[in-house]
Amino acid sequence: MREPAGPAATALPDEDGARYPDDWLVVPLYNEASVIGEVVREARRTFPNVVCVDDGSTDGSGDAARAAGARVLTHATNLGQGASLQTGIRYACEQPGVRSVVTFDADGQHQVADARAMVDVIARGEAAIVFGSRFLDGRTRPGAVKRVVLTFAVWFTKQSTGMRLTDAHNGLRAVRVDAARQVHLTQDRMAHASEIVLQLGRTGLPWTEHPVHVLYTDYSRSKGQSVWNSVNILVDLLFK
Amino acid sequence: MNGNTLLIQVILLVAVAVVTLLLTRSTAGARHQAIRRLGLVVFITAAVASILFPQGLSRIANAVGVGRGADLLLYALVIAFLSYISTSHRRMNRMSRQITALTRELTLAEARAADQGHGLTEEPEMPEDA
């Protein structure tokens, strides 16, 4: 047996045997106390190493994640989702034996099975970077307005990175550690989604997309990005 | 020139002097700072001249196709305000990056220390299955 990759590598009995101790889930966490415990518990059945970056939550999200067995890093003050991702990615990349880093949302939108399939793509050596996409199959049904915003995001990403992604702003990504080490996000807020695509593209490592299902629950919808937010993202990207 | 004109001239000159003092106290990179100070000298000279010779300001305004000196002043102010917004925006961005870097290092340092303290000897507390 190899030594545990971190403090969270223990606990939890094997359920179906398929466990991924070398693939770290990075979960930016900000005021999701009502759902984060369940999200972490669910994820840890497959990914024993979950690192939550508590971005100055005021509702005890960090404690909930810790209770569910996640390694919790705490920002002293709220910096934004991009900053949290970067902190988590850096921490995960420092862990001994880490193979890949998976960015995963705290609100329960993402499916662990999808993350697992994406890590498998890396494990098989088919790609170093796997972007989740909601639009490679018909499972995800966003509303009409959201669809327009996402289409624009795809176009914008194509223009700015040259990468033809079908879903530019999907938060579920699996990144092999050598690629993850080259990510240095400077966009603290929501504009990091375009930035991470750009930086991963520049690594020159092989990338691919993988169909994922995103659950638009009432909860995620209430917390999700509004159309106004896309205006803010654009401004953030243009006036760095 | 009547007494009223003189009074407002005194008030404005004092205001300019105070602003000058406040502005010269800030610090930044050497070249940037030098340029800013030269700009400041020009600004002060123009401000004093426009206060002492309001007719002169009006004449300049007329020359560039603006009705009154006061209007010219307003336009200049708009430009000055916009440049202020852009420089302060840049400064704020730089500062927030610094804060991010600081906070991240602090977070990671804390995490590493905790990992070293826990990882080898004892299990981290995990009430999960308790």
Short mmCIF file of C-alpha atoms in Angstrom, two decimals:
data_model
loop_
_atom_site.label_atom_id
_atom_site.label_comp_id
_atom_site.label_asym_id
_atom_site.label_seq_id
_atom_site.Cartn_x
_atom_site.Cartn_y
_atom_site.Cartn_z
CA MET A 1 0.00 0.00 0.00
CA ARG A 2 1.16 3.48 -0.77
CA GLU A 3 1.12 5.97 2.01
CA PRO A 4 -1.98 8.11 2.27
CA ALA A 5 -1.85 11.15 0.01
CA GLY A 6 -3.14 13.42 2.72
CA PRO A 7 -5.11 13.66 5.90
CA ALA A 8 -8.41 13.01 4.13
CA ALA A 9 -7.20 9.76 2.62
CA THR A 10 -8.52 7.71 5.50
CA ALA A 11 -12.01 6.78 6.73
CA LEU A 12 -15.03 5.66 4.77
CA PRO A 13 -15.45 1.99 3.99
CA ASP A 14 -15.17 0.84 0.40
CA GLU A 15 -18.55 0.83 -1.25
CA ASP A 16 -18.14 -0.53 -4.72
CA GLY A 17 -14.38 -0.76 -4.65
CA ALA A 18 -13.76 1.92 -7.24
CA ARG A 19 -11.83 4.59 -5.44
CA TYR A 20 -9.55 7.27 -6.79
CA PRO A 21 -7.13 8.28 -4.04
CA ASP A 22 -4.71 9.97 -6.45
CA ASP A 23 -7.27 12.26 -8.00
CA TRP A 24 -8.08 15.25 -5.86
CA LEU A 25 -11.40 17.04 -5.96
CA VAL A 26 -11.05 20.79 -5.57
CA VAL A 27 -14.27 22.40 -4.40
CA PRO A 28 -14.54 26.19 -4.07
CA LEU A 29 -16.86 26.75 -1.15
CA TYR A 30 -18.76 29.88 -0.25
CA ASN A 31 -21.90 29.79 1.87
CA GLU A 32 -23.24 26.39 0.85
CA ALA A 33 -23.71 24.96 4.33
CA SER A 34 -27.06 23.37 3.53
CA VAL A 35 -25.71 21.18 0.73
CA ILE A 36 -21.93 20.88 1.04
CA GLY A 37 -21.99 18.04 3.59
CA GLU A 38 -23.98 15.79 1.32
CA VAL A 39 -21.93 16.77 -1.74
CA VAL A 40 -18.67 15.93 0.03
CA ARG A 41 -19.99 12.65 1.50
CA GLU A 42 -21.23 11.57 -1.88
CA ALA A 43 -18.01 12.52 -3.63
CA ARG A 44 -15.80 10.82 -1.05
CA ARG A 45 -17.30 7.43 -1.80
CA THR A 46 -15.31 7.63 -5.03
CA PHE A 47 -12.77 10.36 -4.38
CA PRO A 48 -11.47 10.06 -0.82
CA ASN A 49 -9.43 13.22 -1.25
CA VAL A 50 -11.65 16.26 -1.37
CA VAL A 51 -10.22 19.67 -0.67
CA CYS A 52 -12.75 22.42 -0.01
CA VAL A 53 -11.54 25.99 -0.13
CA ASP A 54 -13.77 27.88 2.25
CA ASP A 55 -13.79 31.37 0.82
CA GLY A 56 -14.66 33.21 3.98
CA SER A 57 -18.08 31.62 4.38
CA THR A 58 -20.24 33.06 7.11
CA ASP A 59 -22.69 30.18 7.46
CA GLY A 60 -20.44 27.42 8.79
CA SER A 61 -19.86 25.81 5.39
CA GLY A 62 -16.28 25.00 6.35
CA ASP A 63 -17.33 23.03 9.42
CA ALA A 64 -19.96 21.15 7.44
CA ALA A 65 -17.39 20.16 4.84
CA ARG A 66 -14.89 19.17 7.51
CA ALA A 67 -17.50 17.05 9.25
CA ALA A 68 -18.13 15.27 5.96
CA GLY A 69 -14.45 14.40 5.74
CA ALA A 70 -13.09 17.04 3.38
CA ARG A 71 -9.76 18.73 3.82
CA VAL A 72 -10.81 22.31 4.37
CA LEU A 73 -8.59 25.27 3.55
CA THR A 74 -9.82 28.62 4.76
CA HIS A 75 -9.41 32.00 3.13
CA ALA A 76 -9.21 34.68 5.77
CA THR A 77 -11.45 36.87 3.65
CA ASN A 78 -13.78 36.39 0.70
CA LEU A 79 -11.77 36.55 -2.52
CA GLY A 80 -14.01 34.93 -5.12
CA GLN A 81 -14.41 31.59 -6.82
CA GLY A 82 -11.40 31.95 -9.10
CA ALA A 83 -9.11 32.67 -6.18
CA SER A 84 -10.52 29.68 -4.29
CA LEU A 85 -9.95 27.38 -7.24
CA GLN A 86 -6.36 28.54 -7.56
CA THR A 87 -5.68 27.98 -3.88
CA GLY A 88 -7.19 24.50 -4.02
CA ILE A 89 -5.34 23.58 -7.20
CA ARG A 90 -2.04 24.65 -5.71
CA TYR A 91 -2.68 22.67 -2.54
CA ALA A 92 -3.72 19.56 -4.46
CA CYS A 93 -0.65 19.79 -6.70
CA GLU A 94 1.58 19.72 -3.63
CA GLN A 95 0.21 16.41 -2.39
CA PRO A 96 2.41 13.35 -2.80
CA GLY A 97 1.27 10.92 -5.46
CA VAL A 98 -1.39 13.19 -6.93
CA ARG A 99 -2.31 12.22 -10.48
CA SER A 100 -4.99 14.71 -11.41
CA VAL A 101 -7.05 17.57 -10.05
CA VAL A 102 -10.80 17.74 -10.57
CA THR A 103 -12.62 21.04 -10.18
CA PHE A 104 -16.04 20.38 -8.73
CA ASP A 105 -18.88 22.68 -7.67
CA ALA A 106 -20.07 22.83 -4.10
CA ASP A 107 -23.76 23.22 -4.85
CA GLY A 108 -24.46 19.68 -6.01
CA GLN A 109 -24.81 20.49 -9.71
CA HIS A 110 -22.10 18.07 -10.73
CA GLN A 111 -22.27 14.29 -10.83
CA VAL A 112 -19.53 12.23 -9.23
CA ALA A 113 -19.99 9.61 -11.96
CA ASP A 114 -19.11 12.24 -14.57
CA ALA A 115 -15.98 13.25 -12.67
CA ARG A 116 -15.02 9.61 -12.44
CA ALA A 117 -15.45 9.05 -16.16
CA MET A 118 -13.35 12.15 -16.88
CA VAL A 119 -10.55 10.96 -14.60
CA ASP A 120 -10.69 7.62 -16.39
CA VAL A 121 -9.96 9.43 -19.66
CA ILE A 122 -6.78 10.81 -18.09
CA ALA A 123 -5.92 7.48 -16.53
CA ARG A 124 -6.15 5.81 -19.93
CA GLY A 125 -3.76 8.45 -21.27
CA GLU A 126 -6.20 9.73 -23.86
CA ALA A 127 -5.87 13.35 -22.76
CA ALA A 128 -4.24 15.47 -20.09
CA ILE A 129 -7.14 17.89 -19.75
CA VAL A 130 -10.81 16.94 -19.81
CA PHE A 131 -13.43 19.66 -19.93
CA GLY A 132 -16.96 18.80 -18.94
CA SER A 133 -19.61 19.80 -21.44
CA ARG A 134 -23.34 19.97 -20.96
CA PHE A 135 -24.03 20.02 -24.65
CA LEU A 136 -22.43 16.89 -26.00
CA ASP A 137 -25.59 14.98 -25.21
CA GLY A 138 -29.18 15.90 -24.47
CA ARG A 139 -29.29 15.34 -20.73
CA THR A 140 -28.94 18.93 -19.57
CA ARG A 141 -31.74 21.37 -20.26
CA PRO A 142 -30.89 25.01 -19.48
CA GLY A 143 -33.45 27.75 -19.94
CA ALA A 144 -33.64 29.87 -23.07
CA VAL A 145 -31.86 32.93 -21.66
CA LYS A 146 -29.12 30.80 -20.15
CA ARG A 147 -28.68 29.13 -23.51
CA VAL A 148 -28.07 32.47 -25.22
CA VAL A 149 -25.54 33.49 -22.56
CA LEU A 150 -23.73 30.17 -22.84
CA THR A 151 -23.64 30.37 -26.63
CA PHE A 152 -22.04 33.78 -26.35
CA ALA A 153 -19.53 32.42 -23.84
CA VAL A 154 -18.59 29.67 -26.28
CA TRP A 155 -18.06 32.23 -29.03
CA PHE A 156 -16.02 34.46 -26.74
CA THR A 157 -13.81 31.56 -25.66
CA LYS A 158 -13.23 30.61 -29.29
CA GLN A 159 -12.18 34.19 -30.08
CA SER A 160 -9.90 34.61 -27.10
CA THR A 161 -8.35 31.15 -26.82
CA GLY A 162 -8.82 29.57 -30.22
CA MET A 163 -10.25 26.52 -28.50
CA ARG A 164 -13.49 25.18 -29.80
CA LEU A 165 -15.31 24.15 -26.66
CA THR A 166 -19.00 23.37 -26.73
CA ASP A 167 -19.42 24.52 -23.15
CA ALA A 168 -17.01 27.23 -22.10
CA HIS A 169 -18.24 27.82 -18.58
CA ASN A 170 -18.55 24.33 -17.22
CA GLY A 171 -17.08 24.10 -13.75
CA LEU A 172 -16.37 20.37 -13.97
CA ARG A 173 -12.87 19.73 -15.30
CA ALA A 174 -10.30 17.03 -14.78
CA VAL A 175 -6.72 18.16 -15.20
CA ARG A 176 -3.61 16.01 -15.03
CA VAL A 177 -1.23 17.34 -12.44
CA ASP A 178 1.44 18.51 -14.91
CA ALA A 179 -1.19 20.69 -16.60
CA ALA A 180 -2.69 21.83 -13.30
CA ARG A 181 0.70 23.08 -12.16
CA GLN A 182 0.67 25.53 -15.08
CA VAL A 183 -2.57 27.14 -13.99
CA HIS A 184 -2.12 30.52 -12.35
CA LEU A 185 -5.50 32.19 -12.17
CA THR A 186 -5.46 35.92 -11.68
CA GLN A 187 -9.18 36.46 -12.21
CA ASP A 188 -10.45 36.18 -8.68
CA ARG A 189 -14.10 36.34 -9.58
CA MET A 190 -16.23 34.58 -12.14
CA ALA A 191 -14.08 35.44 -15.18
CA HIS A 192 -11.68 32.66 -14.16
CA ALA A 193 -13.71 30.20 -16.25
CA SER A 194 -12.37 31.72 -19.46
CA GLU A 195 -8.94 32.24 -17.95
CA ILE A 196 -8.49 28.61 -16.93
CA VAL A 197 -9.42 27.45 -20.43
CA LEU A 198 -6.88 29.87 -21.89
CA GLN A 199 -4.09 28.78 -19.57
CA LEU A 200 -4.80 25.08 -20.02
CA GLY A 201 -4.85 25.58 -23.78
CA ARG A 202 -1.43 27.21 -23.62
CA THR A 203 0.08 24.14 -21.96
CA GLY A 204 -0.12 22.50 -25.37
CA LEU A 205 -1.17 19.27 -23.71
CA PRO A 206 -3.86 17.15 -25.34
CA TRP A 207 -7.38 18.06 -24.24
CA THR A 208 -10.82 16.75 -24.87
CA GLU A 209 -14.41 17.29 -23.85
CA HIS A 210 -16.58 14.87 -21.99
CA PRO A 211 -20.37 14.91 -21.75
CA VAL A 212 -21.59 15.74 -18.27
CA HIS A 213 -24.96 16.22 -16.73
CA VAL A 214 -25.59 19.37 -14.76
CA LEU A 215 -28.53 19.34 -12.40
CA TYR A 216 -30.31 22.67 -12.37
CA THR A 217 -32.07 22.38 -9.06
CA ASP A 218 -34.01 25.24 -7.53
CA TYR A 219 -31.13 25.59 -5.12
CA SER A 220 -28.45 25.91 -7.79
CA ARG A 221 -30.66 28.18 -9.84
CA SER A 222 -31.11 30.52 -6.92
CA LYS A 223 -27.35 30.72 -6.48
CA GLY A 224 -26.29 30.41 -10.10
CA GLN A 225 -24.93 33.03 -12.44
CA SER A 226 -27.47 35.52 -13.60
CA VAL A 227 -27.39 37.17 -16.98
CA TRP A 228 -26.14 40.30 -15.26
CA ASN A 229 -23.20 38.31 -14.08
CA SER A 230 -22.11 37.62 -17.64
CA VAL A 231 -21.86 41.38 -18.18
CA ASN A 232 -19.56 41.56 -15.16
CA ILE A 233 -17.48 38.69 -16.46
CA LEU A 234 -17.03 40.41 -19.80
CA VAL A 235 -15.94 43.65 -18.13
CA ASP A 236 -13.52 41.74 -15.89
CA LEU A 237 -11.97 40.13 -18.94
CA LEU A 238 -11.70 43.33 -20.96
CA PHE A 239 -10.41 45.65 -18.23
CA LYS A 240 -7.93 43.49 -16.37
CA MET B 1 -11.76 94.09 -10.22
CA ASN B 2 -14.15 94.40 -7.30
CA GLY B 3 -13.88 92.94 -3.76
CA ASN B 4 -16.04 89.90 -4.52
CA THR B 5 -13.73 88.74 -7.26
CA LEU B 6 -10.74 89.06 -4.98
CA LEU B 7 -12.39 87.01 -2.23
CA ILE B 8 -13.23 84.09 -4.50
CA GLN B 9 -9.73 84.28 -5.91
CA VAL B 10 -8.27 83.92 -2.42
CA ILE B 11 -10.55 81.01 -1.56
CA LEU B 12 -9.71 79.15 -4.77
CA LEU B 13 -5.97 79.77 -4.41
CA VAL B 14 -6.05 78.36 -0.87
CA ALA B 15 -7.97 75.32 -2.13
CA VAL B 16 -5.39 74.72 -4.85
CA ALA B 17 -2.59 75.00 -2.32
CA VAL B 18 -4.21 72.45 -0.03
CA VAL B 19 -4.80 69.98 -2.88
CA THR B 20 -1.19 70.47 -3.96
CA LEU B 21 0.08 69.60 -0.51
CA LEU B 22 -2.10 66.51 -0.35
CA LEU B 23 -1.06 65.27 -3.78
CA THR B 24 2.68 65.69 -3.26
CA ARG B 25 2.57 63.43 -0.25
CA SER B 26 1.75 60.26 -2.19
CA THR B 27 4.41 57.77 -3.28
CA ALA B 28 4.96 55.48 -6.27
CA GLY B 29 7.65 54.35 -8.74
CA ALA B 30 10.36 56.96 -9.49
CA ARG B 31 9.58 57.68 -13.15
CA HIS B 32 5.85 57.55 -12.70
CA GLN B 33 6.15 59.81 -9.72
CA ALA B 34 8.29 62.34 -11.62
CA ILE B 35 5.79 62.50 -14.47
CA ARG B 36 2.96 62.92 -12.03
CA ARG B 37 4.79 65.77 -10.31
CA LEU B 38 5.50 67.55 -13.57
CA GLY B 39 1.86 67.21 -14.48
CA LEU B 40 1.03 68.63 -11.11
CA VAL B 41 3.18 71.72 -11.75
CA VAL B 42 1.37 72.30 -15.04
CA PHE B 43 -1.96 71.79 -13.33
CA ILE B 44 -1.15 74.24 -10.53
CA THR B 45 0.12 76.85 -12.95
CA ALA B 46 -3.02 76.54 -15.04
CA ALA B 47 -5.23 76.64 -11.98
CA VAL B 48 -3.57 79.76 -10.59
CA ALA B 49 -3.59 81.47 -13.98
CA SER B 50 -7.28 80.73 -14.51
CA ILE B 51 -8.10 82.15 -11.11
CA LEU B 52 -6.03 85.32 -11.51
CA PHE B 53 -6.94 85.91 -15.15
CA PRO B 54 -10.47 84.59 -15.72
CA GLN B 55 -10.61 86.60 -18.98
CA GLY B 56 -7.59 84.65 -20.18
CA LEU B 57 -9.39 81.38 -19.59
CA SER B 58 -12.38 82.66 -21.52
CA ARG B 59 -10.11 83.70 -24.36
CA ILE B 60 -8.58 80.22 -24.52
CA ALA B 61 -12.04 78.72 -24.40
CA ASN B 62 -13.17 80.90 -27.30
CA ALA B 63 -10.06 80.01 -29.21
CA VAL B 64 -10.86 76.28 -29.03
CA GLY B 65 -14.53 76.84 -29.78
CA VAL B 66 -16.02 76.65 -26.29
CA GLY B 67 -18.37 79.43 -25.17
CA ARG B 68 -17.16 80.27 -21.70
CA GLY B 69 -14.07 79.66 -19.60
CA ALA B 70 -16.23 77.87 -17.03
CA ASP B 71 -17.33 75.37 -19.69
CA LEU B 72 -13.75 74.69 -20.66
CA LEU B 73 -12.99 74.07 -17.00
CA LEU B 74 -15.84 71.57 -16.80
CA TYR B 75 -14.54 69.64 -19.80
CA ALA B 76 -11.05 69.58 -18.38
CA LEU B 77 -12.52 68.31 -15.13
CA VAL B 78 -14.36 65.49 -16.88
CA ILE B 79 -11.11 64.37 -18.48
CA ALA B 80 -9.23 64.63 -15.22
CA PHE B 81 -11.95 62.60 -13.51
CA LEU B 82 -11.84 59.85 -16.12
CA SER B 83 -8.08 59.55 -15.86
CA TYR B 84 -8.45 59.41 -12.11
CA ILE B 85 -10.94 56.55 -12.45
CA SER B 86 -8.60 54.59 -14.69
CA THR B 87 -5.52 55.03 -12.51
CA SER B 88 -7.36 54.22 -9.33
CA HIS B 89 -8.95 51.20 -11.04
CA ARG B 90 -5.51 49.93 -11.96
CA ARG B 91 -4.24 50.57 -8.46
CA MET B 92 -7.21 48.75 -6.94
CA ASN B 93 -6.63 45.78 -9.22
CA ARG B 94 -3.01 45.57 -8.21
CA MET B 95 -3.92 45.81 -4.57
CA SER B 96 -6.57 43.10 -4.78
CA ARG B 97 -4.04 40.82 -6.46
CA GLN B 98 -1.67 41.44 -3.61
CA ILE B 99 -4.39 40.66 -1.10
CA THR B 100 -5.23 37.47 -2.97
CA ALA B 101 -1.59 36.38 -3.02
CA LEU B 102 -1.20 37.13 0.67
CA THR B 103 -4.38 35.36 1.67
CA ARG B 104 -3.48 32.33 -0.44
CA GLU B 105 -0.01 32.01 1.04
CA LEU B 106 -1.47 32.31 4.50
CA THR B 107 -4.08 29.65 3.77
CA LEU B 108 -1.52 27.26 2.28
CA ALA B 109 0.99 27.84 5.07
CA GLU B 110 -1.70 27.05 7.62
CA ALA B 111 -2.71 23.92 5.73
CA ARG B 112 0.88 22.68 5.43
CA ALA B 113 1.47 23.23 9.12
CA ALA B 114 -1.72 21.37 9.99
CA ASP B 115 -0.83 18.51 7.64
CA GLN B 116 2.58 18.12 9.20
CA GLY B 117 1.16 18.24 12.70
CA HIS B 118 -1.54 15.67 12.00
CA GLY B 119 -0.65 13.54 9.02
CA LEU B 120 2.11 11.38 10.50
CA THR B 121 1.14 10.71 14.10
CA GLU B 122 -2.59 11.00 14.57
CA GLU B 123 -5.66 10.80 12.41
CA PRO B 124 -7.42 14.09 11.74
CA GLU B 125 -10.72 14.30 13.53
CA MET B 126 -13.45 13.00 11.29
CA PRO B 127 -16.80 12.56 13.00
CA GLU B 128 -18.06 11.20 9.65
CA ASP B 129 -18.80 7.63 10.62
CA ALA B 130 -19.01 8.18 14.36
#
